[in-house]
PDB file of C-alpha atoms in Angstrom:
ATOM      1  CA  MET A 264      35.978 -46.179  -4.735  1.00 61.00           C
ATOM      2  CA  MET A 265      32.643 -46.568  -2.980  1.00 54.00           C
ATOM      3  CA  HIS A 266      34.476 -47.661   0.160  1.00 56.00           C
ATOM      4  CA  SER A 267      36.601 -44.487   0.189  1.00 61.00           C
ATOM      5  CA  VAL A 268      33.513 -42.288  -0.288  1.00 57.00           C
ATOM      6  CA  ILE A 269      31.748 -43.965   2.631  1.00 62.00           C
ATOM      7  CA  LYS A 270      34.888 -43.774   4.759  1.00 65.00           C
ATOM      8  CA  THR A 271      35.172 -40.036   4.040  1.00 64.00           C
ATOM      9  CA  LEU A 272      31.496 -39.509   4.837  1.00 58.00           C
ATOM     10  CA  ASP A 273      31.970 -41.409   8.087  1.00 65.00           C
ATOM     11  CA  LYS A 274      34.807 -39.068   9.076  1.00 70.00           C
ATOM     12  CA  VAL A 275      32.634 -36.034   8.377  1.00 72.00           C
ATOM     13  CA  ILE A 276      29.258 -37.246   9.621  1.00 72.00           C
ATOM     14  CA  GLY A 277      30.366 -39.854  12.171  1.00 72.00           C
ATOM     15  CA  PHE A 278      28.026 -42.771  11.529  1.00 63.00           C
ATOM     16  CA  LYS A 279      26.829 -44.541  14.641  1.00 63.00           C
ATOM     17  CA  THR A 280      28.325 -48.001  15.095  1.00 60.00           C
ATOM     18  CA  ALA A 281      25.789 -50.783  15.360  1.00 49.00           C
ATOM     19  CA  GLN A 282      26.409 -54.030  17.159  1.00 50.00           C
ATOM     20  CA  ALA A 283      24.088 -56.983  16.955  1.00 49.00           C
ATOM     21  CA  HIS A 284      23.895 -60.690  16.654  1.00 52.00           C
ATOM     22  CA  CYS A 285      24.256 -61.570  13.002  1.00 57.00           C
ATOM     23  CA  ASP A 286      20.586 -62.425  12.230  1.00 58.00           C
ATOM     24  CA  ILE A 287      21.694 -64.750   9.415  1.00 61.00           C
ATOM     25  CA  PRO A 288      20.863 -66.998  11.490  1.00 64.00           C
ATOM     26  CA  CYS A 289      24.138 -68.693  12.303  1.00 72.00           C
ATOM     27  CA  LYS A 290      22.495 -71.171  14.706  1.00 77.00           C
ATOM     28  CA  ILE A 291      25.193 -70.473  17.293  1.00 88.00           C
ATOM     29  CA  TYR A 292      23.379 -69.696  20.522  1.00 95.00           C
ATOM     30  CA  ASP A 293      24.493 -70.431  24.064  1.00 96.00           C
ATOM     31  CA  PRO A 294      23.057 -69.144  27.351  1.00 98.00           C
ATOM     32  CA  SER A 295      26.503 -69.248  28.997  1.00 97.00           C
ATOM     33  CA  THR A 296      26.984 -65.581  28.086  1.00 97.00           C
ATOM     34  CA  ALA A 297      23.925 -64.661  30.151  1.00 98.00           C
ATOM     35  CA  LEU A 298      25.052 -66.902  33.014  1.00 98.00           C
ATOM     36  CA  LEU A 299      28.515 -65.338  33.117  1.00 98.00           C
ATOM     37  CA  ALA A 300      27.006 -61.867  33.097  1.00 98.00           C
ATOM     38  CA  ALA A 301      24.605 -62.792  35.937  1.00 98.00           C
ATOM     39  CA  LEU A 302      27.529 -64.203  37.931  1.00 98.00           C
ATOM     40  CA  SER A 303      29.431 -60.976  37.278  1.00 98.00           C
ATOM     41  CA  CYS A 304      26.482 -58.996  38.605  1.00 98.00           C
ATOM     42  CA  VAL A 305      26.571 -60.912  41.899  1.00 98.00           C
ATOM     43  CA  ARG A 306      30.357 -60.713  42.135  1.00 98.00           C
ATOM     44  CA  LEU A 307      30.218 -56.958  41.631  1.00 98.00           C
ATOM     45  CA  MET A 308      27.566 -56.693  44.350  1.00 98.00           C
ATOM     46  CA  ASP A 309      29.938 -58.595  46.654  1.00 98.00           C
ATOM     47  CA  LEU A 310      32.793 -56.229  45.834  1.00 98.00           C
ATOM     48  CA  ILE A 311      30.560 -53.217  46.502  1.00 98.00           C
ATOM     49  CA  LYS A 312      29.668 -54.741  49.876  1.00 97.00           C
ATOM     50  CA  GLU A 313      33.366 -55.178  50.696  1.00 97.00           C
ATOM     51  CA  VAL A 314      33.925 -51.455  50.184  1.00 97.00           C
ATOM     52  CA  GLU A 315      30.798 -50.639  52.177  1.00 96.00           C
ATOM     53  CA  ASP A 316      32.060 -52.750  55.101  1.00 96.00           C
ATOM     54  CA  LYS A 317      35.326 -50.805  55.417  1.00 96.00           C
ATOM     55  CA  ALA A 318      35.792 -48.857  58.641  1.00 96.00           C
ATOM     56  CA  SER A 319      36.371 -45.650  56.724  1.00 96.00           C
ATOM     57  CA  ILE A 320      35.876 -44.771  53.085  1.00 95.00           C
ATOM     58  CA  GLY A 321      38.073 -42.384  51.107  1.00 96.00           C
ATOM     59  CA  VAL A 322      37.888 -40.788  47.701  1.00 97.00           C
ATOM     60  CA  ALA A 323      39.549 -43.813  46.055  1.00 97.00           C
ATOM     61  CA  ASP A 324      36.816 -46.013  47.535  1.00 97.00           C
ATOM     62  CA  PHE A 325      34.108 -43.772  46.109  1.00 96.00           C
ATOM     63  CA  ALA A 326      35.800 -43.995  42.715  1.00 97.00           C
ATOM     64  CA  GLN A 327      35.943 -47.781  43.039  1.00 98.00           C
ATOM     65  CA  ILE A 328      32.262 -47.957  43.954  1.00 97.00           C
ATOM     66  CA  SER A 329      31.437 -45.852  40.914  1.00 97.00           C
ATOM     67  CA  ARG A 330      33.328 -48.247  38.637  1.00 98.00           C
ATOM     68  CA  LEU A 331      31.801 -51.324  40.302  1.00 98.00           C
ATOM     69  CA  VAL A 332      28.258 -49.965  39.955  1.00 98.00           C
ATOM     70  CA  SER A 333      28.865 -49.095  36.309  1.00 98.00           C
ATOM     71  CA  GLU A 334      30.160 -52.592  35.573  1.00 98.00           C
ATOM     72  CA  LYS A 335      27.277 -54.191  37.492  1.00 98.00           C
ATOM     73  CA  GLU A 336      24.794 -52.311  35.368  1.00 98.00           C
ATOM     74  CA  LEU A 337      26.610 -53.337  32.189  1.00 98.00           C
ATOM     75  CA  ALA A 338      26.516 -56.968  33.327  1.00 98.00           C
ATOM     76  CA  CYS A 339      22.761 -56.740  33.909  1.00 98.00           C
ATOM     77  CA  THR A 340      22.294 -55.253  30.459  1.00 98.00           C
ATOM     78  CA  GLU A 341      24.386 -58.070  29.008  1.00 98.00           C
ATOM     79  CA  VAL A 342      22.098 -60.631  30.699  1.00 98.00           C
ATOM     80  CA  LYS A 343      19.072 -59.000  29.121  1.00 98.00           C
ATOM     81  CA  GLU A 344      20.710 -58.757  25.699  1.00 98.00           C
ATOM     82  CA  ALA A 345      21.924 -62.372  25.649  1.00 98.00           C
ATOM     83  CA  VAL A 346      18.561 -63.765  26.768  1.00 98.00           C
ATOM     84  CA  ARG A 347      16.632 -61.515  24.389  1.00 98.00           C
ATOM     85  CA  ILE A 348      18.695 -62.668  21.417  1.00 96.00           C
ATOM     86  CA  ILE A 349      18.197 -66.353  22.173  1.00 97.00           C
ATOM     87  CA  TRP A 350      14.507 -65.853  22.893  1.00 97.00           C
ATOM     88  CA  GLY A 351      13.936 -63.700  19.821  1.00 95.00           C
ATOM     89  CA  ASP A 352      16.196 -65.419  17.295  1.00 94.00           C
ATOM     90  CA  TYR A 353      16.411 -69.055  18.371  1.00 95.00           C
ATOM     91  CA  PHE A 354      13.039 -69.803  19.943  1.00 96.00           C
ATOM     92  CA  LYS A 355      10.397 -70.518  17.309  1.00 95.00           C
ATOM     93  CA  ALA A 356       7.087 -72.408  17.367  1.00 96.00           C
ATOM     94  CA  PRO A 357       8.648 -75.860  17.996  1.00 96.00           C
ATOM     95  CA  GLN A 358      10.657 -74.569  20.982  1.00 97.00           C
ATOM     96  CA  PHE A 359       7.660 -72.636  22.344  1.00 96.00           C
ATOM     97  CA  GLU A 360       5.716 -75.908  22.281  1.00 97.00           C
ATOM     98  CA  GLN A 361       8.505 -77.623  24.229  1.00 97.00           C
ATOM     99  CA  VAL A 362       8.827 -74.835  26.813  1.00 97.00           C
ATOM    100  CA  ALA A 363       5.384 -73.319  27.216  1.00 94.00           C
ATOM    101  CA  ASN A 364       6.382 -70.809  29.927  1.00 97.00           C
ATOM    102  CA  VAL A 365       9.424 -69.352  28.160  1.00 98.00           C
ATOM    103  CA  HIS A 366       7.732 -65.987  27.536  1.00 98.00           C
ATOM    104  CA  ASP A 367       7.003 -65.558  31.243  1.00 98.00           C
ATOM    105  CA  LEU A 368      10.501 -66.757  32.122  1.00 98.00           C
ATOM    106  CA  VAL A 369      12.158 -64.252  29.774  1.00 98.00           C
ATOM    107  CA  HIS A 370       9.952 -61.460  31.097  1.00 98.00           C
ATOM    108  CA  SER A 371      10.912 -62.404  34.662  1.00 98.00           C
ATOM    109  CA  ILE A 372      14.600 -62.294  33.715  1.00 99.00           C
ATOM    110  CA  MET A 373      14.166 -58.825  32.218  1.00 98.00           C
ATOM    111  CA  LEU A 374      12.438 -57.548  35.353  1.00 98.00           C
ATOM    112  CA  GLN A 375      14.959 -59.180  37.683  1.00 98.00           C
ATOM    113  CA  ALA A 376      17.946 -57.816  35.746  1.00 98.00           C
ATOM    114  CA  SER A 377      16.392 -54.352  36.007  1.00 98.00           C
ATOM    115  CA  LYS A 378      15.945 -54.839  39.738  1.00 98.00           C
ATOM    116  CA  CYS A 379      19.634 -55.771  40.001  1.00 98.00           C
ATOM    117  CA  LYS A 380      20.588 -52.641  38.097  1.00 98.00           C
ATOM    118  CA  GLN A 381      18.600 -50.565  40.584  1.00 97.00           C
ATOM    119  CA  GLY A 382      20.137 -51.993  43.736  1.00 97.00           C
ATOM    120  CA  ILE A 383      22.954 -53.924  45.350  1.00 97.00           C
ATOM    121  CA  ASP A 384      21.037 -56.647  47.208  1.00 98.00           C
ATOM    122  CA  ARG A 385      22.934 -59.906  46.635  1.00 98.00           C
ATOM    123  CA  LEU A 386      19.757 -61.955  47.078  1.00 98.00           C
ATOM    124  CA  GLU A 387      18.285 -60.196  44.053  1.00 98.00           C
ATOM    125  CA  GLY A 388      21.408 -61.154  42.080  1.00 98.00           C
ATOM    126  CA  GLU A 389      21.040 -64.755  43.205  1.00 98.00           C
ATOM    127  CA  LYS A 390      17.421 -64.701  42.005  1.00 98.00           C
ATOM    128  CA  LEU A 391      18.681 -63.480  38.627  1.00 98.00           C
ATOM    129  CA  ILE A 392      21.123 -66.380  38.418  1.00 98.00           C
ATOM    130  CA  GLY A 393      18.298 -68.766  39.324  1.00 98.00           C
ATOM    131  CA  LEU A 394      16.132 -67.442  36.503  1.00 99.00           C
ATOM    132  CA  VAL A 395      18.963 -67.528  33.987  1.00 99.00           C
ATOM    133  CA  ASN A 396      19.713 -71.103  35.089  1.00 98.00           C
ATOM    134  CA  ASP A 397      16.071 -71.982  34.394  1.00 98.00           C
ATOM    135  CA  PHE A 398      16.389 -70.356  30.971  1.00 98.00           C
ATOM    136  CA  ALA A 399      19.600 -72.293  30.265  1.00 98.00           C
ATOM    137  CA  GLU A 400      17.901 -75.560  31.205  1.00 98.00           C
ATOM    138  CA  ALA A 401      14.976 -74.728  28.915  1.00 98.00           C
ATOM    139  CA  PHE A 402      17.320 -73.823  26.069  1.00 98.00           C
ATOM    140  CA  TRP A 403      19.352 -77.034  26.351  1.00 98.00           C
ATOM    141  CA  PHE A 404      16.134 -79.052  26.703  1.00 98.00           C
ATOM    142  CA  THR A 405      15.004 -77.783  23.291  1.00 98.00           C
ATOM    143  CA  LYS A 406      18.351 -78.958  21.901  1.00 96.00           C
ATOM    144  CA  GLY A 407      17.950 -82.411  23.448  1.00 97.00           C
ATOM    145  CA  VAL A 408      21.023 -81.845  25.610  1.00 97.00           C
ATOM    146  CA  ALA A 409      21.004 -82.931  29.248  1.00 98.00           C
ATOM    147  CA  THR A 410      22.215 -80.457  31.850  1.00 98.00           C
ATOM    148  CA  TYR A 411      23.658 -80.508  35.329  1.00 98.00           C
ATOM    149  CA  ARG A 412      24.225 -77.890  37.989  1.00 98.00           C
ATOM    150  CA  ALA A 413      27.534 -77.288  39.662  1.00 98.00           C
ATOM    151  CA  ALA A 414      29.218 -74.468  41.519  1.00 98.00           C
ATOM    152  CA  CYS A 415      31.192 -72.250  39.191  1.00 96.00           C
ATOM    153  CA  PRO A 416      34.927 -72.441  39.956  1.00 96.00           C
ATOM    154  CA  TYR A 417      35.318 -68.707  40.635  1.00 96.00           C
ATOM    155  CA  PRO A 418      33.651 -66.119  42.844  1.00 97.00           C
ATOM    156  CA  PRO A 419      30.782 -65.962  43.595  1.00 98.00           C
ATOM    157  CA  MET A 420      30.928 -69.792  43.381  1.00 97.00           C
ATOM    158  CA  LEU A 421      27.182 -70.216  42.881  1.00 98.00           C
ATOM    159  CA  ASP A 422      25.520 -73.127  41.115  1.00 98.00           C
ATOM    160  CA  VAL A 423      25.046 -72.699  37.391  1.00 98.00           C
ATOM    161  CA  VAL A 424      23.661 -74.890  34.634  1.00 98.00           C
ATOM    162  CA  TYR A 425      26.115 -76.614  32.342  1.00 98.00           C
ATOM    163  CA  PRO A 426      25.287 -78.706  29.270  1.00 98.00           C
ATOM    164  CA  ASP A 427      26.301 -82.339  29.655  1.00 97.00           C
ATOM    165  CA  LEU A 428      28.124 -82.744  26.364  1.00 92.00           C
ATOM    166  CA  LYS A 429      29.553 -86.176  27.220  1.00 89.00           C
ATOM    167  CA  ASN A 430      26.329 -87.932  26.249  1.00 68.00           C
TER     168      ASN A 430
END
């Protein structure tokens, strides 16, 4: 009965939907989400550049640029969200002792992701990937997991940090 009352109230009032990491904590954290989002940011910058380099631009191109910019900004927000959750929920005193500069690193990621939202300079996107790679290495270090860097197998084919799970 309570469920039906709440459901009816939701139809009338329209409760806002909240989305968040579970905060149980589930102990399932992985910086790959942030890395994929940072790669998406750079890829979207590349696609914007492809449209910019066309000899002539039509209405469809302007619509495409609008969609690409929107997705780029969402990707940057996803980087910030994924890093913030790991930093805020996973990192505790023992991890802060292992990675003394993690606060500065996270702050740098936040600033760099904002810079990427504000522009379309690929070099800024590459800097974001570099910072997120550093964060991924720090995260896996606190887990005692070795890492390696390799080019991702899809555009923009930049080096990213992977956990070496074979050892």
